[in-house]
């Protein structure tokens, strides 16, 4: 599939390679699979996946926001990641383990746009994990708020 590059290496440089359009052209996310191999998904790979929209409130914005992007379960499948949980890592090294059952139970987005504008590192991009908070009362629990990883750059199978 175009837009997905897989490599196997003992030493791997992971994460966002540079800022700006050049980095977005190369890749958005890097995935470390359970077998130690690496996959990188670029903008074209994200755009090739079915796009979904969620309108929901967040704990860090005012009012409901409209998010667009592929579902996290589709992104993991495209990257060849199979695991019971993933470690989601942000540009600022924030990390949290997320059970992959979240991605099958809820339509969680790998949002690349908010209110029609592409997300950039200045505004929680290039990828923000977004839960359909308004659709499920249990998602208002603070435990889920911690899983809304913005500036997501790396996902590791656990």
Coordinates of N, CA, C and O in Angstrom, one line a residue:
X1 N 0.8 -1.2 0.0 CA 0.0 0.0 0.0 C 0.9 1.2 0.0 O 1.8 1.4 0.8
X2 N 0.7 2.1 -0.9 CA 1.4 3.4 -1.0 C 1.2 4.2 0.3 O 0.1 4.2 0.8
X3 N 2.3 4.8 0.8 CA 2.1 5.6 1.9 C 2.5 4.9 3.2 O 2.6 5.5 4.3
X4 N 2.7 3.6 3.1 CA 3.1 2.9 4.3 C 4.5 2.3 4.0 O 4.7 1.6 3.0
X5 N 5.5 2.6 4.9 CA 6.8 2.1 4.7 C 7.1 1.2 5.9 O 7.0 1.6 7.0
X6 N 7.6 0.0 5.7 CA 7.9 -0.9 6.7 C 9.4 -1.1 6.7 O 10.0 -1.3 5.6
X7 N 10.0 -1.2 7.9 CA 11.5 -1.5 8.0 C 11.6 -2.4 9.2 O 10.8 -2.4 10.1
X8 N 12.8 -3.1 9.2 CA 13.1 -3.9 10.4 C 14.5 -3.5 10.7 O 15.4 -3.5 9.9
X9 N 14.7 -3.0 12.0 CA 16.0 -2.5 12.4 C 16.1 -2.7 13.9 O 15.2 -2.5 14.6
X10 N 17.3 -2.9 14.3 CA 17.6 -3.0 15.8 C 17.7 -1.6 16.3 O 17.3 -1.3 17.5
X11 N 18.1 -0.6 15.6 CA 18.1 0.8 16.0 C 17.2 1.6 15.1 O 17.4 1.6 13.9
X12 N 16.2 2.2 15.7 CA 15.2 2.9 14.9 C 15.0 4.3 15.3 O 15.0 4.6 16.5
X13 N 15.0 5.2 14.4 CA 14.7 6.6 14.7 C 13.2 6.7 14.6 O 12.6 6.4 13.5
X14 N 12.5 7.0 15.6 CA 11.0 7.1 15.6 C 10.5 8.5 15.8 O 11.2 9.3 16.4
X15 N 9.3 8.8 15.4 CA 8.7 10.0 15.6 C 8.7 11.0 14.5 O 9.1 10.6 13.4
X16 N 8.3 12.2 14.7 CA 8.2 13.2 13.7 C 9.6 13.6 13.3 O 10.4 13.9 14.1
X17 N 9.9 13.5 12.0 CA 11.3 13.7 11.5 C 11.6 15.2 11.4 O 12.8 15.5 11.5
X18 N 10.7 16.0 11.1 CA 10.9 17.5 11.0 C 9.6 18.2 11.1 O 8.6 17.6 11.0
X19 N 9.7 19.5 11.2 CA 8.4 20.2 11.3 C 8.0 20.7 9.9 O 8.8 20.8 9.0
X20 N 6.7 21.1 9.8 CA 6.3 21.7 8.5 C 5.8 20.7 7.5 O 5.7 19.5 7.8
X21 N 5.6 21.2 6.3 CA 5.1 20.4 5.2 C 6.0 19.2 4.8 O 5.5 18.2 4.4
X22 N 7.3 19.4 4.9 CA 8.2 18.3 4.5 C 8.0 17.1 5.4 O 8.0 16.0 4.9
X23 N 7.8 17.3 6.7 CA 7.6 16.2 7.6 C 6.3 15.5 7.3 O 6.1 14.3 7.3
X24 N 5.2 16.3 7.0 CA 3.9 15.7 6.8 C 3.9 14.9 5.5 O 3.2 13.9 5.4
X25 N 4.8 15.3 4.5 CA 4.9 14.5 3.3 C 5.6 13.2 3.5 O 5.3 12.2 2.9
X26 N 6.5 13.2 4.5 CA 7.2 11.9 4.7 C 6.4 11.0 5.6 O 6.2 9.9 5.2
X27 N 6.0 11.4 6.8 CA 5.1 10.5 7.6 C 4.5 11.3 8.7 O 5.0 12.3 9.2
X28 N 3.4 10.8 9.1 CA 2.7 11.4 10.3 C 3.0 10.6 11.5 O 3.2 11.2 12.6
X29 N 2.9 9.3 11.4 CA 3.1 8.5 12.6 C 4.0 7.3 12.4 O 4.1 6.8 11.2
X30 N 4.7 6.9 13.4 CA 5.6 5.8 13.4 C 5.0 4.8 14.3 O 4.6 5.1 15.4
X31 N 5.0 3.5 13.9 CA 4.5 2.4 14.7 C 5.6 1.4 14.9 O 6.3 1.0 14.0
X32 N 5.7 1.0 16.2 CA 6.6 -0.1 16.5 C 5.7 -1.3 16.8 O 4.9 -1.3 17.7
X33 N 5.8 -2.4 15.9 CA 5.0 -3.5 16.0 C 5.5 -4.5 17.1 O 6.7 -4.4 17.5
X34 N 4.7 -5.4 17.5 CA 5.1 -6.4 18.5 C 6.4 -7.2 18.1 O 7.1 -7.6 19.0
X35 N 6.6 -7.4 16.8 CA 7.7 -8.2 16.4 C 9.0 -7.4 16.3 O 10.1 -7.8 15.8
X36 N 8.9 -6.1 16.6 CA 10.1 -5.2 16.5 C 10.2 -4.4 15.2 O 11.1 -3.6 15.1
X37 N 9.4 -4.8 14.2 CA 9.5 -4.1 13.0 C 8.8 -2.7 13.1 O 8.0 -2.5 14.0
X38 N 9.0 -1.8 12.2 CA 8.5 -0.5 12.2 C 7.7 -0.2 11.0 O 8.1 -0.6 9.9
X39 N 6.6 0.6 11.1 CA 5.9 1.1 10.0 C 5.7 2.5 10.1 O 5.5 3.0 11.3
X40 N 5.7 3.3 9.0 CA 5.5 4.7 9.1 C 4.3 5.0 8.1 O 4.3 4.5 7.0
X41 N 3.3 5.7 8.6 CA 2.2 6.1 7.8 C 2.3 7.6 7.4 O 2.5 8.4 8.3
X42 N 2.2 7.9 6.2 CA 2.3 9.3 5.7 C 0.9 9.9 5.5 O -0.1 9.2 5.7
X43 N 0.9 11.1 5.1 CA -0.4 11.8 4.8 C -1.2 11.0 3.8 O -2.4 10.9 4.0
X44 N -0.6 10.5 2.7 CA -1.3 9.8 1.7 C -2.0 8.5 2.3 O -3.2 8.2 1.9
X45 N -1.3 7.8 3.2 CA -1.9 6.6 3.8 C -3.1 7.0 4.6 O -4.1 6.3 4.6
X46 N -3.0 8.1 5.4 CA -4.1 8.6 6.2 C -5.3 8.9 5.4 O -6.4 8.6 5.7
X47 N -5.0 9.7 4.3 CA -6.1 10.1 3.4 C -6.7 9.0 2.7 O -7.9 9.1 2.3
X48 N -6.0 7.9 2.4 CA -6.5 6.7 1.7 C -7.5 5.9 2.6 O -8.3 5.2 2.1
X49 N -7.4 6.1 3.9 CA -8.3 5.3 4.8 C -9.6 6.0 4.9 O -9.7 7.3 4.6
X50 N -10.7 5.3 5.1 CA -12.0 5.9 5.3 C -12.0 7.0 6.3 O -11.4 6.8 7.4
X51 N -12.5 8.2 6.0 CA -12.5 9.3 6.9 C -13.8 9.4 7.6 O -14.9 9.1 7.0
X52 N -13.7 9.7 8.9 CA -14.9 9.8 9.7 C -14.9 11.2 10.4 O -13.9 11.9 10.5
X53 N -16.1 11.5 10.9 CA -16.2 12.8 11.6 C -16.9 12.6 13.0 O -17.8 11.8 13.1
X54 N -16.4 13.3 14.0 CA -17.0 13.2 15.3 C -17.2 14.7 15.7 O -16.3 15.5 15.6
X55 N -18.4 15.0 16.2 CA -18.6 16.3 16.9 C -18.8 16.0 18.4 O -19.7 15.2 18.8
X56 N -17.9 16.6 19.2 CA -17.9 16.3 20.6 C -17.2 17.4 21.4 O -16.5 18.2 20.8
X57 N -17.5 17.4 22.7 CA -16.8 18.3 23.6 C -15.5 17.7 24.0 O -15.3 16.4 23.9
X58 N -14.5 18.5 24.3 CA -13.2 18.0 24.9 C -13.0 18.7 26.2 O -13.7 19.6 26.6
X59 N -12.1 18.2 27.0 CA -11.8 18.8 28.3 C -10.8 20.0 28.1 O -10.5 20.7 29.1
X60 N -10.4 20.3 26.9 CA -9.4 21.4 26.7 C -9.9 22.4 25.7 O -9.1 23.3 25.3
X61 N -11.1 22.4 25.2 CA -11.6 23.4 24.3 C -13.0 23.8 24.7 O -13.6 23.1 25.6
X62 N -13.5 24.9 24.2 CA -14.8 25.4 24.6 C -15.8 25.0 23.5 O -15.6 25.1 22.3
X63 N -16.9 24.4 24.0 CA -18.0 24.0 23.1 C -17.6 22.7 22.3 O -16.5 22.3 22.3
X64 N -18.6 22.2 21.6 CA -18.3 21.0 20.8 C -17.4 21.4 19.6 O -17.5 22.5 19.0
X65 N -16.6 20.5 19.2 CA -15.7 20.6 18.1 C -15.9 19.5 17.1 O -16.3 18.4 17.5
X66 N -15.6 19.8 15.8 CA -15.8 18.8 14.7 C -14.4 18.3 14.3 O -13.6 19.0 13.8
X67 N -14.2 17.0 14.6 CA -12.9 16.4 14.3 C -13.1 15.4 13.1 O -14.1 14.8 12.9
X68 N -12.1 15.4 12.2 CA -12.1 14.5 11.1 C -10.8 13.7 11.0 O -9.7 14.2 11.3
X69 N -10.9 12.5 10.6 CA -9.7 11.6 10.4 C -10.2 10.2 10.3 O -11.4 9.8 10.5
X70 N -9.2 9.3 10.1 CA -9.6 7.8 10.1 C -9.8 7.3 11.5 O -9.3 7.9 12.5
X71 N -10.4 6.2 11.7 CA -10.6 5.5 12.9 C -9.2 4.9 13.4 O -8.5 4.4 12.6
X72 N -9.0 5.0 14.7 CA -7.7 4.4 15.2 C -7.6 2.9 14.8 O -6.5 2.4 14.5
X73 N -8.7 2.2 14.9 CA -8.6 0.8 14.6 C -8.2 0.5 13.1 O -7.5 -0.4 12.8
X74 N -8.6 1.4 12.2 CA -8.2 1.3 10.8 C -6.7 1.7 10.6 O -6.0 1.1 9.8
X75 N -6.3 2.7 11.4 CA -4.9 3.1 11.3 C -4.0 2.0 11.8 O -3.0 1.7 11.2
X76 N -4.3 1.4 12.9 CA -3.5 0.3 13.5 C -3.5 -0.9 12.5 O -2.4 -1.5 12.2
X77 N -4.6 -1.2 11.9 CA -4.7 -2.3 10.9 C -3.8 -1.9 9.7 O -3.0 -2.8 9.2
X78 N -3.9 -0.7 9.2 CA -3.0 -0.3 8.0 C -1.6 -0.4 8.4 O -0.7 -0.7 7.5
X79 N -1.2 -0.1 9.6 CA 0.2 -0.2 10.0 C 0.6 -1.6 10.4 O 1.8 -1.8 10.7
X80 N -0.3 -2.5 10.4 CA 0.0 -3.9 10.8 C 0.3 -4.1 12.2 O 1.0 -5.0 12.6
X81 N -0.4 -3.3 13.1 CA -0.2 -3.4 14.5 C -1.3 -4.2 15.1 O -2.5 -3.9 15.0
X82 N -0.9 -5.3 15.7 CA -1.9 -6.2 16.5 C -1.4 -6.3 17.9 O -0.2 -6.8 18.1
X83 N -2.2 -5.9 18.9 CA -1.8 -5.9 20.2 C -3.0 -5.7 21.1 O -4.0 -5.2 20.7
X84 N -2.8 -6.1 22.4 CA -3.9 -5.9 23.4 C -3.9 -4.5 23.8 O -4.9 -4.0 24.3
X85 N -2.8 -3.8 23.8 CA -2.7 -2.4 24.1 C -1.6 -1.7 23.3 O -0.7 -2.4 22.7
X86 N -1.6 -0.4 23.2 CA -0.6 0.4 22.6 C -0.1 1.5 23.5 O -0.9 1.9 24.4
X87 N 1.1 1.8 23.4 CA 1.7 3.0 24.1 C 1.6 4.1 23.1 O 2.3 4.1 22.0
X88 N 0.8 5.1 23.4 CA 0.7 6.3 22.5 C 1.7 7.4 23.1 O 1.6 7.7 24.2
X89 N 2.5 7.9 22.2 CA 3.6 8.8 22.6 C 3.5 10.1 21.8 O 3.4 10.1 20.6
X90 N 3.5 11.2 22.5 CA 3.3 12.5 21.9 C 4.7 13.2 21.7 O 5.7 12.7 22.2
X91 N 4.7 14.2 20.9 CA 5.8 15.0 20.6 C 6.6 15.5 21.8 O 7.8 15.5 21.8
X92 N 5.9 15.8 22.9 CA 6.5 16.2 24.1 C 6.9 15.1 25.1 O 7.2 15.3 26.3
X93 N 6.9 13.9 24.6 CA 7.2 12.6 25.3 C 6.1 12.2 26.3 O 6.3 11.3 27.1
X94 N 5.0 12.8 26.3 CA 3.8 12.3 27.1 C 3.5 11.0 26.5 O 3.5 10.7 25.3
X95 N 3.2 10.0 27.4 CA 2.9 8.7 26.9 C 1.9 8.0 27.8 O 1.8 8.3 29.0
X96 N 1.0 7.2 27.2 CA 0.0 6.5 28.0 C -0.3 5.2 27.3 O -0.4 5.2 26.0
X97 N -0.6 4.2 28.1 CA -1.0 2.9 27.5 C -2.5 2.9 27.3 O -3.2 3.3 28.2
X98 N -2.9 2.5 26.1 CA -4.3 2.5 25.7 C -4.7 1.1 25.3 O -4.1 0.6 24.4
X99 N -5.7 0.5 26.0 CA -6.2 -0.8 25.5 C -6.8 -0.7 24.1 O -7.6 0.2 23.9
X100 N -6.4 -1.6 23.2 CA -7.0 -1.5 21.9 C -8.5 -1.8 21.9 O -9.1 -1.5 20.9
X101 N -9.0 -2.4 22.9 CA -10.5 -2.6 23.0 C -11.2 -1.2 22.9 O -12.3 -1.2 22.5
X102 N -10.5 -0.1 23.4 CA -11.1 1.2 23.2 C -11.4 1.5 21.7 O -12.4 2.1 21.4
X103 N -10.5 1.0 20.9 CA -10.7 1.3 19.4 C -11.7 0.5 18.7 O -12.2 0.8 17.7
X104 N -12.1 -0.7 19.3 CA -13.1 -1.5 18.8 C -14.5 -1.2 19.4 O -15.5 -1.3 18.8
X105 N -14.4 -0.8 20.7 CA -15.7 -0.5 21.4 C -16.2 0.9 21.0 O -17.4 1.1 20.9
X106 N -15.3 1.8 20.8 CA -15.7 3.2 20.4 C -15.1 3.6 19.1 O -14.1 3.1 18.7
X107 N -15.7 4.5 18.4 CA -15.2 5.0 17.1 C -14.2 6.1 17.4 O -14.5 7.3 17.3
X108 N -13.0 5.7 17.9 CA -12.0 6.7 18.3 C -11.2 7.1 17.0 O -10.8 6.3 16.2
X109 N -11.1 8.4 16.9 CA -10.4 9.0 15.7 C -8.9 9.2 15.9 O -8.5 9.5 17.0
X110 N -8.2 9.1 14.8 CA -6.8 9.6 14.7 C -7.1 10.9 13.9 O -6.9 11.0 12.7
X111 N -7.5 11.9 14.7 CA -8.0 13.2 14.0 C -6.8 13.9 13.4 O -5.8 14.1 14.1
X112 N -7.0 14.4 12.2 CA -6.0 15.2 11.5 C -6.5 16.6 11.2 O -5.8 17.4 10.7
X113 N -7.8 16.8 11.5 CA -8.4 18.1 11.3 C -9.4 18.4 12.4 O -10.1 17.5 12.9
X114 N -9.5 19.7 12.8 CA -10.6 20.1 13.7 C -11.3 21.3 13.1 O -10.6 22.3 12.7
X115 N -12.6 21.2 13.0 CA -13.4 22.3 12.5 C -12.9 22.7 11.1 O -12.9 23.8 10.7
X116 N -12.5 21.6 10.3 CA -12.2 21.8 8.9 C -10.7 22.3 8.7 O -10.3 22.5 7.5
X117 N -10.0 22.5 9.7 CA -8.6 23.0 9.6 C -7.6 21.9 10.0 O -7.8 21.2 11.0
X118 N -6.6 21.6 9.1 CA -5.6 20.6 9.4 C -4.9 20.9 10.8 O -4.6 22.1 11.1
X119 N -4.7 19.9 11.6 CA -4.0 20.1 12.8 C -2.5 20.1 12.6 O -2.0 19.3 11.8
X120 N -1.9 21.0 13.3 CA -0.4 21.2 13.2 C 0.1 21.0 14.6 O -0.7 21.1 15.6
X121 N 1.4 20.8 14.8 CA 2.0 20.7 16.1 C 1.6 21.9 17.0 O 1.6 21.8 18.2
X122 N 1.3 23.1 16.4 CA 1.0 24.3 17.2 C -0.4 24.2 17.8 O -0.8 24.8 18.8
X123 N -1.3 23.3 17.2 CA -2.7 23.2 17.7 C -3.1 21.7 17.8 O -4.1 21.3 17.4
X124 N -2.2 21.0 18.5 CA -2.5 19.6 18.9 C -2.3 18.6 17.8 O -2.7 17.4 18.0
X125 N -1.7 18.9 16.7 CA -1.5 18.0 15.6 C -0.1 17.5 15.6 O 0.7 17.8 16.4
X126 N 0.3 16.8 14.6 CA -0.5 16.5 13.4 C -1.6 15.5 13.6 O -2.6 15.4 12.8
X127 N -1.6 14.7 14.7 CA -2.6 13.7 14.9 C -3.0 13.8 16.4 O -2.2 13.9 17.3
X128 N -4.3 13.8 16.6 CA -4.9 13.9 18.0 C -5.8 12.7 18.1 O -6.8 12.5 17.4
X129 N -5.6 11.9 19.2 CA -6.5 10.8 19.5 C -7.8 11.4 20.1 O -7.7 12.0 21.1
X130 N -8.9 11.2 19.5 CA -10.2 11.8 19.9 C -11.3 10.7 20.1 O -11.5 10.0 19.2
X131 N -11.8 10.8 21.3 CA -12.9 9.8 21.6 C -14.3 10.5 21.4 O -14.4 11.7 21.6
X132 N -15.3 9.7 21.1 CA -16.6 10.3 20.9 C -17.3 10.5 22.2 O -18.3 9.9 22.6
X133 N -16.8 11.5 23.0 CA -17.1 11.7 24.4 C -18.6 12.0 24.6 O -19.2 11.5 25.5
X134 N -19.2 12.7 23.7 CA -20.6 13.1 23.9 C -21.6 11.9 23.6 O -22.7 12.0 24.1
X135 N -21.1 10.9 23.0 CA -22.0 9.8 22.7 C -22.0 8.7 23.7 O -22.9 7.8 23.7
X136 N -21.1 8.7 24.7 CA -21.0 7.7 25.7 C -20.7 8.3 27.0 O -19.6 8.8 27.2
X137 N -21.6 8.3 28.0 CA -21.4 9.0 29.3 C -20.1 8.5 30.0 O -19.4 9.3 30.6
X138 N -19.7 7.2 29.8 CA -18.5 6.7 30.5 C -17.3 7.3 30.0 O -16.2 7.4 30.7
X139 N -17.3 8.0 28.8 CA -16.1 8.6 28.3 C -15.8 10.0 28.9 O -14.8 10.6 28.6
X140 N -16.7 10.4 29.8 CA -16.5 11.7 30.5 C -15.6 11.4 31.7 O -15.2 12.4 32.4
X141 N -15.3 10.2 32.0 CA -14.4 9.8 33.1 C -13.0 10.3 32.8 O -12.5 10.2 31.7
X142 N -12.3 10.8 33.8 CA -11.0 11.4 33.6 C -10.0 10.4 33.1 O -9.0 10.7 32.4
X143 N -10.2 9.1 33.4 CA -9.3 8.1 32.8 C -9.2 8.1 31.3 O -8.2 7.9 30.7
X144 N -10.4 8.4 30.7 CA -10.4 8.5 29.2 C -9.8 9.8 28.8 O -9.1 9.9 27.7
X145 N -9.9 10.9 29.5 CA -9.3 12.2 29.2 C -7.8 12.0 29.0 O -7.2 12.7 28.1
X146 N -7.2 11.2 29.8 CA -5.7 11.0 29.7 C -5.3 10.3 28.4 O -4.2 10.4 27.9
X147 N -6.3 9.7 27.7 CA -6.0 8.9 26.5 C -6.2 9.8 25.3 O -5.9 9.3 24.2
X148 N -6.6 11.0 25.4 CA -6.8 11.9 24.3 C -5.4 12.5 24.0 O -5.0 13.6 24.4
X149 N -4.5 11.8 23.4 CA -3.1 12.2 23.1 C -3.1 13.1 21.9 O -3.5 12.7 20.8
X150 N -2.6 14.3 22.1 CA -2.4 15.2 21.0 C -1.0 15.3 20.7 O -0.1 14.8 21.5
X151 N -0.6 15.8 19.5 CA 0.7 15.8 19.0 C 1.3 14.3 19.0 O 2.4 14.1 19.2
X152 N 0.4 13.4 18.6 CA 0.8 12.0 18.6 C 1.8 11.8 17.5 O 1.6 12.2 16.3
X153 N 2.9 11.2 17.8 CA 3.9 10.9 16.8 C 4.3 9.4 16.7 O 4.9 9.0 15.7
X154 N 4.1 8.7 17.8 CA 4.5 7.3 17.8 C 3.5 6.4 18.6 O 3.0 6.8 19.5
X155 N 3.4 5.2 18.1 CA 2.5 4.2 18.7 C 3.3 2.9 18.8 O 3.8 2.4 17.7
X156 N 3.4 2.3 20.0 CA 4.1 1.1 20.1 C 3.2 0.0 20.6 O 2.4 0.2 21.6
X157 N 3.2 -1.2 20.0 CA 2.5 -2.3 20.4 C 3.0 -2.8 21.8 O 4.2 -2.8 22.0
X158 N 2.0 -3.1 22.6 CA 2.4 -3.6 24.0 C 2.0 -5.0 24.1 O 1.1 -5.5 23.6

